[in-house]
Amino acid sequence: MNAMPIKIKIKDIAEKAGVSAGTVDRVLHNRGNVSKETKKKVLEILEQIHYTPNLSASALASKKTFVFYSVIPNCEPGGYWKMVEVGLRRAEQELSDFKVLLKINYFDQYDSASFIRAMDETLKNAPDGILFPPFQKQITLDYTRQMEELGIPYVFIDSKIEGARPLAYYGQDSFQSGYLGAKLLFTQKPDLHKIAVFSFFHSGEMHSNQVSLRMEGFQSYVGKFKKDCELVRVPLDAYEWDQNERIMENLFSENPDVEGAVLFSSRSYVIADFLEKHHHHVTLIGYDLLEKNVACLRKNTIAYLIAQRPEEQAYRGIKAFSDSLIFKKQIQPINFAPIDILTQENIDFYLKF
Amino acid sequence: MNAMPIKIKIKDIAEKAGVSAGTVDRVLHNRGNVSKETKKKVLEILEQIHYTPNLSASALASKKTFVFYSVIPNCEPGGYWKMVEVGLRRAEQELSDFKVLLKINYFDQYDSASFIRAMDETLKNAPDGILFPPFQKQITLDYTRQMEELGIPYVFIDSKIEGARPLAYYGQDSFQSGYLGAKLLFTQKPDLHKIAVFSFFHSGEMHSNQVSLRMEGFQSYVGKFKKDCELVRVPLDAYEWDQNERIMENLFSENPDVEGAVLFSSRSYVIADFLEKHHHHVTLIGYDLLEKNVACLRKNTIAYLIAQRPEEQAYRGIKAFSDSLIFKKQIQPINFAPIDILTQENIDFYLKF
DNA sequence: GTCGATGCTGTGTACGCACACAAATATACA
DNA sequence: TGTATATTTGTGTGCGTACACAGCATCGAC
């Protein structure tokens, strides 16, 4: 009845080959200390029989502990990177039976030196895998080259860069999400001819690859369909809000005809709150499902939110390591997350999820 | 260094409670034979400590074999349901270490009696879970009610029906995929005023819920945006091709102004091949990524293919059972698969995947 | 006070593998 | 031939859990 098709185990192979289980184990794991002839004999049996190790038993017996590192920006409560961290921890939790450890090193996303410090620190520990969002392209490529030499697999989240060979990527098609941002903005106001494009810097630095790519996508749409529309760049300081108010005031007094705005990083609510006070006729497109952004969406101070799935992406990123290294599965290298369009009408649905 | 945060095991709980591991096990699994006081004591400890069983050890030691059944239409080589079967088998393979067995019962999708036979047969075996595409609504609801009474979880693939409480659904939003079909057809020919809507029957029967819902979606689009467009239903016989040729000839001689066509099930290539011979000016929208359909897409005898991910959906359906029953995870109940739009330009990308 | 019967509890084994260690064999050299 | 050493092979234990079984106490009936 319950005729479980008997699964082949190491012992079976050992018997067939006329050797002991220990020897088969040595062959399977390339541990050496096996004579050429016996090795050949065992390998022949393995060719014939399709042996797949029992993962439960393997995990249970294994003494190896896997240590994965994640290098992400400092995460403030309720912020985007906090959600990433939640996903990371969920993956760690789920893999705890497989002796998987996750460590996180943080950096300041507006300070390349701190990224470099965090990465150096991480590499020193010779981890079994590193998950991180690509920082400024050249700096990142430096590290991906190092990791490839050291044989350390790495996973990109958030955005990706060309020229690297990550084990996998989990995130949006950033360009496309920027492109969509433009499309949505013009859906609201087809005749826009001046758009404020905000971005956060600090001491002149802004290295978010994600933001750059979204910007390209946005521009691409405008270049294709709305050639006459002008984009006004507005650099804000990530940490000093006082002067930002002034910058924005200036912007609008010099450009009273700005009627659309966009910010490619997650703190759209900052812009929205400003606009609400003084310029509520400006239509704003924002990114990412933060609570504060959602509040703005409900108040209609943000017209559309374009969201990704930070928790899910981080979770799957870590799972990619375990699937590849522990469970020997093939990994799909490119994994574009859905580009969710959030409006007042459908936001509840996304929150529940 | 490798300070693995020590995971709590049954033994730890046993010590804390001053009982043996066996007793803790009895409490954990509600196996009875434990005095009220000891049970209370153990439960108290369990409240304090957050114990999660080691899944590897659990799987290894467990004697229980899970038997899942899938009830799907007969699958011809290269057909849609063959792809579903591949996904099912892949899941079985992957779960073989967890004593999971998968059995498949087939039915004729144009014969409700055969569906009923297959379901009855399946239920007789008291499986641990049943995965199937909802057949005609009333018949299906009969069975879902039975399964709910018996405590047998079930998963829908392909399409879903209201009024049932499946553990999960994996498939498209069928209505939406029909809606999209209409949209794409009119993208090609905005001024269409007569569309042939083909469907396969056999001895008058056609119970595919999926097809019905797509039809609704299609009609909804037409009703909303193209009120003047007429839909001509063309019932074909699923098994007797000779007479179909005649039916189609008649159709086109009586309606020479038909310039668009759609078939909501997967064998679009059949229609495409006919149209190619005699009516290549007709634009055809098809469904599903079959090899033969792709060939038509390349020849441009199918304008767009709307595809789902049959293998993936089936795979995830089975995994839902194991995740829920074996790994005690929460399952996301509704899982809409992407509605992929395939054209000559992007088809290669989907095939590679 | 003996005998079961019953309820409760502890012990022991198996699951399949990884890995340490012991044993056996082969090789080198005196 | 004997001893020392390297190479190859087999054996045994533990991983944490599930579950069978044995042991123990309590109780009632005779």
Coordinates of C-alpha atoms in Angstrom, one line a residue, chain A residues 2 4-5 7 53-57 59-60 65 67 94 96-101 315 329 332 353, chain B residues 2-5 7 53-57 59-60 65 67 94 96-101 329 332 353:
Chain A
N2 CA 2.4 2.6 1.2
M4 CA 7.5 4.0 -0.6
P5 CA 9.8 3.5 -3.5
K7 CA 15.5 5.4 -1.8
P53 CA 21.6 12.2 -0.5
N54 CA 19.0 12.5 2.1
L55 CA 19.1 16.2 3.0
S56 CA 17.7 15.8 6.4
A57 CA 20.3 13.3 7.5
A59 CA 22.0 18.4 7.6
L60 CA 21.7 16.7 10.9
T65 CA 28.3 26.0 10.0
V67 CA 28.0 32.0 7.8
E94 CA 14.0 29.3 8.8
S96 CA 18.6 27.7 11.7
D97 CA 18.2 23.9 11.5
F98 CA 20.8 23.8 8.8
K99 CA 23.4 25.5 10.9
V100 CA 23.1 28.8 9.0
L101 CA 24.3 32.0 10.6
Y315 CA 14.5 36.5 2.1
K329 CA 20.0 23.4 -6.4
Q332 CA 17.7 31.3 -11.3
F353 CA -0.2 41.0 2.4
Chain B
N2 CA 31.4 30.2 15.3
A3 CA 29.2 30.7 18.3
M4 CA 26.1 29.0 17.0
P5 CA 23.4 30.3 19.2
K7 CA 19.1 25.8 19.7
P53 CA 11.7 21.4 16.4
N54 CA 14.6 20.5 14.2
L55 CA 13.0 19.7 10.9
S56 CA 15.8 17.6 9.7
A57 CA 15.8 15.4 12.7
A59 CA 11.9 14.3 9.0
L60 CA 14.5 11.7 9.5
T65 CA 4.4 8.9 4.8
V67 CA 0.4 10.8 0.1
E94 CA 12.3 17.4 -4.2
S96 CA 11.3 12.5 -1.5
D97 CA 13.4 12.9 1.6
F98 CA 10.4 13.8 3.5
K99 CA 8.5 10.6 2.7
V100 CA 6.2 12.4 0.4
L101 CA 4.4 10.4 -2.3
K329 CA 4.3 27.2 7.6
Q332 CA -0.5 32.5 1.2
F353 CA 13.5 30.2 -18.7

